[in-house]
Tab-separated table of C-alpha atoms in Angstrom:
chain	number	residue	atom	x	y	z
D	1	MET	CA	-10.556	9.455	18.128
D	2	SER	CA	-9.902	5.769	18.575
D	3	ILE	CA	-6.328	4.568	19.019
D	4	MET	CA	-7.131	1.639	16.704
D	5	GLU	CA	-7.844	4.082	13.871
D	6	TYR	CA	-4.920	6.432	14.527
D	7	ASN	CA	-2.613	5.028	11.831
D	8	GLY	CA	-5.165	3.218	9.647
D	9	GLY	CA	-4.575	0.028	7.685
D	10	SER	CA	-6.215	-3.324	7.059
D	11	VAL	CA	-5.271	-6.987	6.812
D	12	VAL	CA	-7.125	-10.014	5.439
D	13	ALA	CA	-6.342	-13.731	5.221
D	14	MET	CA	-8.121	-16.498	3.316
D	15	ALA	CA	-7.899	-20.271	3.157
D	16	GLY	CA	-7.771	-22.174	-0.128
D	17	LYS	CA	-7.045	-25.743	-1.239
D	18	ASP	CA	-3.654	-26.649	0.271
D	19	CYS	CA	-2.797	-22.956	0.312
D	20	VAL	CA	-3.502	-19.788	2.270
D	21	ALA	CA	-3.316	-16.122	1.341
D	22	ILE	CA	-2.677	-13.075	3.491
D	23	ALA	CA	-2.761	-9.488	2.294
D	24	SER	CA	-2.506	-5.955	3.633
D	25	ASP	CA	-2.674	-2.380	2.393
D	26	LEU	CA	0.418	-0.138	2.514
D	27	ARG	CA	-0.827	3.072	4.110
D	28	LEU	CA	0.666	4.611	7.230
D	29	GLY	CA	-1.222	7.686	8.371
D	30	ASN	CA	-1.562	10.097	11.231
D	31	GLN	CA	-5.345	10.275	11.375
D	32	ALA	CA	-6.283	11.787	7.980
D	33	LEU	CA	-2.728	12.707	6.942
D	34	THR	CA	-0.890	10.034	4.960
D	35	ILE	CA	2.744	9.766	6.084
D	36	ALA	CA	3.927	6.859	3.966
D	37	THR	CA	2.634	4.410	1.366
D	38	ASN	CA	5.186	1.656	1.915
D	39	PHE	CA	4.231	0.405	5.357
D	40	GLU	CA	3.864	-3.372	5.184
D	41	LYS	CA	1.824	-5.028	7.917
D	42	VAL	CA	2.458	-8.687	7.072
D	43	PHE	CA	5.623	-10.433	8.242
D	44	PRO	CA	7.036	-13.926	7.737
D	45	VAL	CA	7.207	-16.073	10.885
D	46	THR	CA	8.518	-19.319	9.386
D	47	GLU	CA	8.769	-20.610	5.807
D	48	ARG	CA	5.042	-21.407	5.893
D	49	ILE	CA	3.498	-19.053	8.463
D	50	MET	CA	2.833	-15.336	8.073
D	51	LEU	CA	1.531	-12.816	10.572
D	52	GLY	CA	-0.386	-9.655	9.676
D	53	MET	CA	-1.063	-6.909	12.180
D	54	ALA	CA	-3.559	-4.056	11.957
D	55	GLY	CA	-3.812	-1.284	14.515
D	56	LEU	CA	-1.345	1.104	16.136
D	57	ALA	CA	1.811	1.190	13.991
D	58	THR	CA	4.276	1.443	16.883
D	59	ASP	CA	2.831	-1.753	18.338
D	60	VAL	CA	2.954	-3.440	14.924
D	61	LEU	CA	6.727	-2.870	14.926
D	62	THR	CA	7.223	-3.727	18.600
D	63	LEU	CA	5.242	-6.961	18.308
D	64	ARG	CA	6.951	-7.913	15.058
D	65	ASP	CA	10.258	-7.822	16.946
D	66	ARG	CA	8.783	-9.553	19.997
D	67	PHE	CA	7.312	-12.422	17.969
D	68	ARG	CA	10.549	-12.836	16.061
D	69	PHE	CA	12.339	-13.202	19.398
D	70	ARG	CA	9.784	-15.640	20.829
D	71	VAL	CA	9.641	-17.786	17.691
D	72	ASN	CA	13.449	-17.933	17.597
D	73	MET	CA	13.496	-19.048	21.242
D	74	TYR	CA	10.842	-21.696	20.482
D	75	THR	CA	12.814	-22.987	17.490
D	76	ILE	CA	16.011	-23.273	19.523
D	77	LYS	CA	14.392	-24.918	22.546
D	78	GLU	CA	12.170	-27.348	20.616
D	79	GLU	CA	14.657	-27.935	17.775
D	80	ARG	CA	11.822	-27.742	15.235
D	81	GLU	CA	9.718	-25.132	13.487
D	82	ILE	CA	6.599	-23.813	15.192
D	83	GLU	CA	3.194	-25.010	13.935
D	84	PRO	CA	0.495	-22.494	12.923
D	85	GLU	CA	-1.856	-23.550	15.758
D	86	THR	CA	0.947	-23.262	18.302
D	87	PHE	CA	1.942	-19.877	16.925
D	88	ALA	CA	-1.662	-18.669	17.251
D	89	HIS	CA	-1.564	-19.562	20.937
D	90	LEU	CA	1.824	-17.853	21.290
D	91	VAL	CA	0.286	-14.687	19.816
D	92	SER	CA	-2.713	-15.044	22.096
D	93	SER	CA	-0.676	-15.419	25.287
D	94	THR	CA	1.720	-12.613	24.311
D	95	LEU	CA	-1.240	-10.262	23.944
D	96	TYR	CA	-2.986	-11.487	27.079
D	97	GLU	CA	0.159	-10.746	29.100
D	98	ARG	CA	-0.854	-7.119	28.604
D	99	ARG	CA	-4.497	-7.713	29.554
D	100	PHE	CA	-4.909	-4.413	31.419
D	101	GLY	CA	-2.736	-2.232	29.178
D	102	PRO	CA	-2.908	-3.891	25.813
D	103	TYR	CA	-0.912	-3.591	22.610
D	104	PHE	CA	-3.386	-1.971	20.230
D	105	ILE	CA	-3.106	-4.681	17.605
D	106	GLU	CA	-5.450	-7.120	15.950
D	107	PRO	CA	-3.285	-9.895	14.524
D	108	VAL	CA	-4.151	-12.180	11.623
D	109	ILE	CA	-2.302	-15.498	11.283
D	110	ALA	CA	-2.051	-17.579	8.113
D	111	GLY	CA	-0.076	-20.750	7.626
D	112	LEU	CA	0.101	-24.304	6.386
D	113	GLY	CA	0.276	-27.293	8.724
D	114	LYS	CA	3.363	-29.487	8.625
D	115	GLY	CA	3.096	-32.635	6.515
D	116	THR	CA	-0.646	-32.335	5.968
D	117	ASN	CA	-0.494	-28.909	4.294
D	118	LYS	CA	-3.750	-28.136	6.083
D	119	PRO	CA	-4.600	-24.436	5.671
D	120	PHE	CA	-4.740	-22.541	8.933
D	121	ILE	CA	-6.085	-19.033	9.456
D	122	ALA	CA	-6.945	-17.252	12.668
D	123	SER	CA	-7.251	-13.790	14.143
D	124	THR	CA	-7.424	-12.431	17.671
D	125	ASP	CA	-8.648	-9.282	19.360
D	126	VAL	CA	-6.322	-6.860	21.213
D	127	ILE	CA	-6.177	-9.046	24.328
D	128	GLY	CA	-5.614	-12.311	22.491
D	129	CYS	CA	-9.035	-13.977	22.222
D	130	ILE	CA	-8.544	-16.331	19.257
D	131	ASN	CA	-10.995	-16.608	16.382
D	132	PHE	CA	-10.338	-19.786	14.378
D	133	ALA	CA	-11.983	-19.622	10.981
D	134	LYS	CA	-12.152	-22.008	8.054
D	135	ASP	CA	-12.921	-19.394	5.390
D	136	PHE	CA	-11.402	-15.946	5.971
D	137	VAL	CA	-10.376	-13.515	8.721
D	138	VAL	CA	-10.069	-9.726	8.621
D	139	ALA	CA	-8.691	-6.895	10.756
D	140	GLY	CA	-8.175	-3.146	10.608
D	141	THR	CA	-10.050	0.030	9.797
D	142	ALA	CA	-11.795	-1.569	6.789
D	143	THR	CA	-12.970	-4.615	8.782
D	144	ASP	CA	-16.656	-4.115	8.070
D	145	LYS	CA	-16.105	-3.581	4.341
D	146	LEU	CA	-13.728	-6.568	4.145
D	147	PHE	CA	-16.316	-8.819	5.758
D	148	GLY	CA	-18.913	-7.748	3.201
D	149	VAL	CA	-16.754	-8.278	0.119
D	150	ALA	CA	-15.073	-11.460	1.409
D	151	GLU	CA	-18.433	-12.968	2.283
D	152	SER	CA	-19.603	-12.629	-1.321
D	153	LEU	CA	-16.349	-13.462	-3.167
D	154	TRP	CA	-14.854	-16.326	-1.166
D	155	GLU	CA	-15.618	-19.945	-1.986
D	156	PRO	CA	-14.154	-23.203	-0.677
D	157	ASP	CA	-11.139	-25.038	-2.145
D	158	LEU	CA	-9.694	-22.292	-4.325
D	159	GLU	CA	-6.407	-23.040	-6.104
D	160	PRO	CA	-3.475	-20.650	-5.395
D	161	GLU	CA	-4.002	-18.429	-8.464
D	162	ASP	CA	-7.782	-18.219	-7.924
D	163	LEU	CA	-7.237	-17.495	-4.240
D	164	PHE	CA	-4.839	-14.715	-5.214
D	165	GLU	CA	-7.501	-13.144	-7.425
D	166	THR	CA	-10.156	-13.480	-4.708
D	167	ILE	CA	-8.099	-11.966	-1.900
D	168	SER	CA	-6.778	-9.171	-4.135
D	169	GLN	CA	-10.245	-8.136	-5.274
D	170	THR	CA	-11.561	-8.405	-1.725
D	171	LEU	CA	-8.831	-6.208	-0.280
D	172	MET	CA	-8.820	-3.599	-3.033
D	173	ASN	CA	-12.580	-3.162	-3.171
D	174	ALA	CA	-12.794	-2.909	0.607
D	175	VAL	CA	-9.958	-0.433	1.140
D	176	ASP	CA	-11.161	1.809	-1.687
D	177	ARG	CA	-14.235	2.463	0.454
D	178	ASP	CA	-12.119	3.212	3.527
D	179	ALA	CA	-10.362	6.559	3.934
D	180	PHE	CA	-7.811	5.182	6.402
D	181	SER	CA	-6.682	2.182	4.338
D	182	GLY	CA	-5.388	1.712	0.818
D	183	TRP	CA	-2.548	3.425	-1.069
D	184	GLY	CA	-1.252	0.177	-2.504
D	185	ALA	CA	-1.450	-3.420	-1.362
D	186	VAL	CA	0.702	-6.508	-0.962
D	187	VAL	CA	-0.479	-10.132	-1.209
D	188	HIS	CA	1.308	-13.281	-0.052
D	189	ILE	CA	0.195	-16.754	-1.158
D	190	ILE	CA	1.618	-19.578	0.932
D	191	THR	CA	1.767	-22.894	-0.936
D	192	PRO	CA	3.525	-26.123	0.175
D	193	GLU	CA	6.414	-25.328	-2.193
D	194	LYS	CA	6.900	-21.585	-1.747
D	195	VAL	CA	5.520	-18.198	-0.752
D	196	ILE	CA	4.470	-15.987	-3.660
D	197	THR	CA	4.531	-12.247	-2.897
D	198	ARG	CA	2.943	-9.714	-5.216
D	199	HIS	CA	2.500	-5.952	-4.955
D	200	LEU	CA	-0.814	-4.804	-6.400
D	201	LYS	CA	-1.352	-1.743	-8.527
D	202	ALA	CA	-4.095	-0.060	-6.538
D	203	ARG	CA	-5.849	3.292	-6.461
D	204	MET	CA	-3.559	5.979	-5.088
D	205	ASP	CA	-6.165	8.596	-4.193
M	1	MET	CA	4.369	25.072	16.627
M	2	GLU	CA	7.555	23.503	15.393
M	3	VAL	CA	8.353	22.187	11.976
M	4	SER	CA	11.016	20.028	10.371
M	5	PHE	CA	11.500	18.650	6.881
M	6	ALA	CA	13.772	16.156	5.164
M	7	ILE	CA	14.286	14.980	1.609
M	8	THR	CA	16.486	12.241	0.185
M	9	GLY	CA	18.242	12.531	-3.141
M	10	LYS	CA	20.784	10.470	-4.999
M	11	GLY	CA	23.464	9.869	-2.385
M	12	TYR	CA	22.370	12.450	0.161
M	13	VAL	CA	19.720	13.424	2.715
M	14	ILE	CA	18.942	17.040	3.491
M	15	LEU	CA	17.223	18.086	6.706
M	16	ALA	CA	15.751	21.406	7.735
M	17	ALA	CA	14.281	22.493	11.042
M	18	ASP	CA	12.941	25.806	12.239
M	19	GLN	CA	15.021	27.732	14.801
M	20	ASN	CA	12.392	28.991	17.196
M	21	ALA	CA	12.372	28.265	20.888
M	22	ALA	CA	8.985	29.489	21.985
M	23	ARG	CA	6.703	28.989	24.936
M	24	SER	CA	3.061	29.873	24.534
M	25	ILE	CA	2.971	33.331	22.920
M	26	ILE	CA	6.555	34.238	23.767
M	27	LYS	CA	9.438	33.599	21.413
M	28	MET	CA	12.565	33.219	23.531
M	29	LYS	CA	15.152	32.320	20.970
M	30	ALA	CA	15.389	32.449	17.199
M	31	ASP	CA	18.688	30.663	16.643
M	32	GLU	CA	18.113	27.258	18.180
M	33	ASP	CA	19.729	24.286	16.426
M	34	LYS	CA	17.324	21.342	16.375
M	35	ILE	CA	19.423	19.086	14.153
M	36	LYS	CA	22.068	17.001	15.846
M	37	ALA	CA	24.922	15.177	14.152
M	38	LEU	CA	24.920	11.699	15.728
M	39	GLY	CA	28.033	10.604	13.936
M	40	SER	CA	30.058	11.354	10.864
M	41	HIS	CA	27.212	10.308	8.535
M	42	LEU	CA	24.079	10.574	10.646
M	43	LEU	CA	21.759	13.505	11.328
M	44	MET	CA	18.742	13.741	13.585
M	45	ALA	CA	16.151	16.523	13.562
M	46	TYR	CA	14.048	16.531	16.712
M	47	SER	CA	10.923	18.353	17.845
M	48	GLY	CA	8.223	17.927	20.441
M	49	GLU	CA	7.818	18.593	24.139
M	50	PRO	CA	10.361	21.229	25.226
M	51	GLY	CA	12.849	19.665	27.611
M	52	ASP	CA	12.207	16.141	26.411
M	53	THR	CA	13.640	16.971	23.004
M	54	VAL	CA	17.144	18.003	24.032
M	55	GLN	CA	17.248	15.448	26.839
M	56	PHE	CA	16.337	12.610	24.502
M	57	ALA	CA	18.551	13.829	21.661
M	58	GLU	CA	21.568	13.917	23.958
M	59	TYR	CA	20.694	10.482	25.354
M	60	VAL	CA	20.637	9.090	21.818
M	61	GLU	CA	23.807	10.940	20.865
M	62	ARG	CA	25.809	9.606	23.813
M	63	ASN	CA	24.504	6.044	23.424
M	64	LEU	CA	25.336	5.900	19.732
M	65	ARG	CA	28.771	7.300	20.550
M	66	LEU	CA	29.241	4.579	23.172
M	67	GLN	CA	28.174	1.984	20.634
M	68	GLN	CA	30.781	3.331	18.224
M	69	MET	CA	33.559	3.276	20.836
M	70	ARG	CA	32.739	-0.259	21.988
M	71	ASN	CA	32.582	-1.786	18.528
M	72	ASN	CA	35.058	0.515	16.850
M	73	HIS	CA	32.409	1.062	14.196
M	74	PRO	CA	29.360	3.317	14.005
M	75	LEU	CA	25.836	1.929	13.661
M	76	ARG	CA	24.425	2.052	10.141
M	77	PRO	CA	21.397	4.342	9.633
M	78	GLN	CA	18.962	1.418	9.676
M	79	ALA	CA	20.397	0.063	12.929
M	80	ALA	CA	20.559	3.491	14.545
M	81	ALA	CA	16.928	4.121	13.565
M	82	SER	CA	15.867	0.797	15.103
M	83	TRP	CA	17.679	1.677	18.317
M	84	VAL	CA	16.074	5.114	18.512
M	85	ARG	CA	12.636	3.672	17.757
M	86	ARG	CA	13.003	1.069	20.440
M	87	SER	CA	14.032	3.737	22.959
M	88	ILE	CA	10.932	5.772	22.128
M	89	ALA	CA	8.620	2.724	22.138
M	90	ASP	CA	9.925	1.540	25.517
M	91	SER	CA	9.624	5.045	26.894
M	92	LEU	CA	6.028	5.338	25.645
M	93	ARG	CA	4.827	2.663	28.050
M	94	SER	CA	6.939	3.895	30.950
M	95	ARG	CA	5.947	6.200	33.787
M	96	SER	CA	7.256	9.333	32.056
M	97	PRO	CA	7.455	8.969	28.284
M	98	TYR	CA	9.534	11.212	26.046
M	99	ALA	CA	7.316	13.172	23.639
M	100	VAL	CA	9.802	13.587	20.821
M	101	ASN	CA	9.308	13.405	17.074
M	102	ILE	CA	12.314	12.578	14.962
M	103	LEU	CA	13.622	12.674	11.412
M	104	LEU	CA	16.720	10.529	11.124
M	105	GLY	CA	18.786	10.902	7.978
M	106	GLY	CA	21.991	9.068	7.250
M	107	TYR	CA	24.346	7.977	4.558
M	108	ASP	CA	25.090	4.257	4.688
M	109	MET	CA	28.788	3.885	3.912
M	110	ALA	CA	28.401	0.111	3.485
M	111	ASN	CA	26.057	0.169	0.507
M	112	LYS	CA	26.502	3.811	-0.516
M	113	GLN	CA	22.873	4.704	0.060
M	114	ALA	CA	21.136	7.607	1.692
M	115	LYS	CA	18.389	6.690	4.159
M	116	LEU	CA	15.673	8.692	5.846
M	117	TYR	CA	13.485	7.551	8.720
M	118	TRP	CA	10.353	9.271	9.989
M	119	MET	CA	9.591	8.590	13.643
M	120	ASP	CA	6.973	9.974	15.983
M	121	TYR	CA	6.692	10.043	19.782
M	122	LEU	CA	4.714	6.774	19.776
M	123	GLY	CA	7.593	4.887	18.259
M	124	THR	CA	6.106	4.682	14.791
M	125	GLN	CA	8.941	4.334	12.297
M	126	VAL	CA	8.941	4.326	8.536
M	127	ASP	CA	11.564	4.502	5.815
M	128	VAL	CA	10.560	7.325	3.447
M	129	PRO	CA	11.914	9.373	0.519
M	130	PHE	CA	10.711	12.624	2.085
M	131	ALA	CA	9.211	13.499	5.452
M	132	ALA	CA	8.010	16.304	7.681
M	133	HIS	CA	6.881	16.901	11.242
M	134	GLY	CA	4.617	19.579	12.638
M	135	TYR	CA	2.063	21.755	10.887
M	136	GLY	CA	4.475	22.049	7.964
M	137	SER	CA	3.814	18.400	7.145
M	138	TYR	CA	0.310	19.214	5.933
M	139	PHE	CA	1.829	21.510	3.299
M	140	ALA	CA	5.071	19.723	2.587
M	141	LEU	CA	3.838	16.158	2.162
M	142	SER	CA	1.181	17.110	-0.367
M	143	LEU	CA	3.643	19.380	-2.131
M	144	LEU	CA	6.338	16.724	-2.234
M	145	ASP	CA	3.812	14.160	-3.409
M	146	ARG	CA	3.709	16.242	-6.577
M	147	GLU	CA	7.498	15.771	-6.622
M	148	VAL	CA	8.330	19.447	-6.996
M	149	GLN	CA	8.401	21.972	-4.257
M	150	LYS	CA	8.488	25.618	-5.192
M	151	ARG	CA	7.611	27.283	-1.945
M	152	LEU	CA	6.790	26.582	1.648
M	153	VAL	CA	3.880	28.668	2.774
M	154	ILE	CA	4.947	28.952	6.390
M	155	SER	CA	6.137	32.059	8.113
M	156	PHE	CA	9.159	30.778	10.007
M	157	PRO	CA	11.881	33.385	9.501
M	158	SER	CA	14.840	31.049	9.373
M	159	PHE	CA	15.769	27.407	8.988
M	160	LYS	CA	18.782	25.397	9.981
M	161	VAL	CA	19.672	23.167	7.051
M	162	LYS	CA	22.092	20.236	7.177
M	163	VAL	CA	23.100	17.648	4.600
M	164	VAL	CA	24.579	14.200	5.031
M	165	ASP	CA	26.195	12.455	2.062
M	166	GLU	CA	29.280	10.386	1.288
M	167	GLY	CA	31.525	13.217	2.485
M	168	GLY	CA	29.777	13.315	5.855
M	169	VAL	CA	27.738	15.928	7.624
M	170	ARG	CA	27.756	19.616	6.675
M	171	GLU	CA	25.633	22.688	7.154
M	172	VAL	CA	24.255	24.779	4.322
M	173	GLU	CA	23.114	28.388	4.378
M	174	LEU	CA	19.541	28.829	3.239
M	175	ASP	CA	18.683	32.046	1.457
M	176	MET	CA	15.249	32.859	2.835
M	177	THR	CA	14.740	35.893	0.600
M	178	VAL	CA	13.837	33.793	-2.451
């Protein structure tokens, strides 16, 4: 029994043309027993940054609160909104603080750069080693499946609606092959104007 | 070998918990109350490590009471649940963590809504329409997924059942002969 697979769940993020998408499943389990099918793992950080977390559910909630606190402190001190790159390093250092007793979380960060609208996606491991990617990043119990599907579906410079289709198909087809993920999904598309959030009708078995 | 259940309905939450206090193969008590009223419109069913359960439940009870006296207003179910979760999560990474699983049901007087929170000893929290802890959850969750529940195939002789709705907290007698 791995602590990373105790609650189940998966997250994926993809970069498009002047937009990024981040999506997660909705399952919360206790090993093989499904407790709830409304457990969202993606949270807004600013108007144009979102953070997804896969792993131990208690740490998902604790870190959600912790990041909210730290981002608020940053905003007050700096008198400006945090940038995606900066936020990625904030996530990294928060996790590395617990180097020898980690939070059991693999975070996925998606956001748009200020002014430039440059798509930014990144993920880290449980101790905060950052993986910057220009295509897509994945985390959770369906990681291996997500990599496979994303690798074949993703292409560069997708428009928001096409990116939505790509990330939705990637997530759904991956989690349907994973017993610990699934039971519904939620997708967020971050564009320069707004964030579009959609709940997907997925397999519920 | 403990079990607790909870279901939300329109304007109410109903909680049930078994009444056994057992250690290993010995049953010491069959009339234990494992559902605490944390306020006029808040109920908490607790189970887990003997000792930790009552200790933690009383800690929560007194702290929420203090909160109410200080602010002249009780915490809403959502806020109370967050406080309880945080207490469990902080305790988890301490030297001696509480091993307590909780079902927190409340009626929110502000927006006239019944709320139910499922929490485990790790500090996992989720807002659900129905919930269960213990071996009973394997039966109950699948049964409740079908939306009707006709019987609970568990041999606990009695259950303590409490409801919280707009009128507050009350106890109901459960006829176990059905």
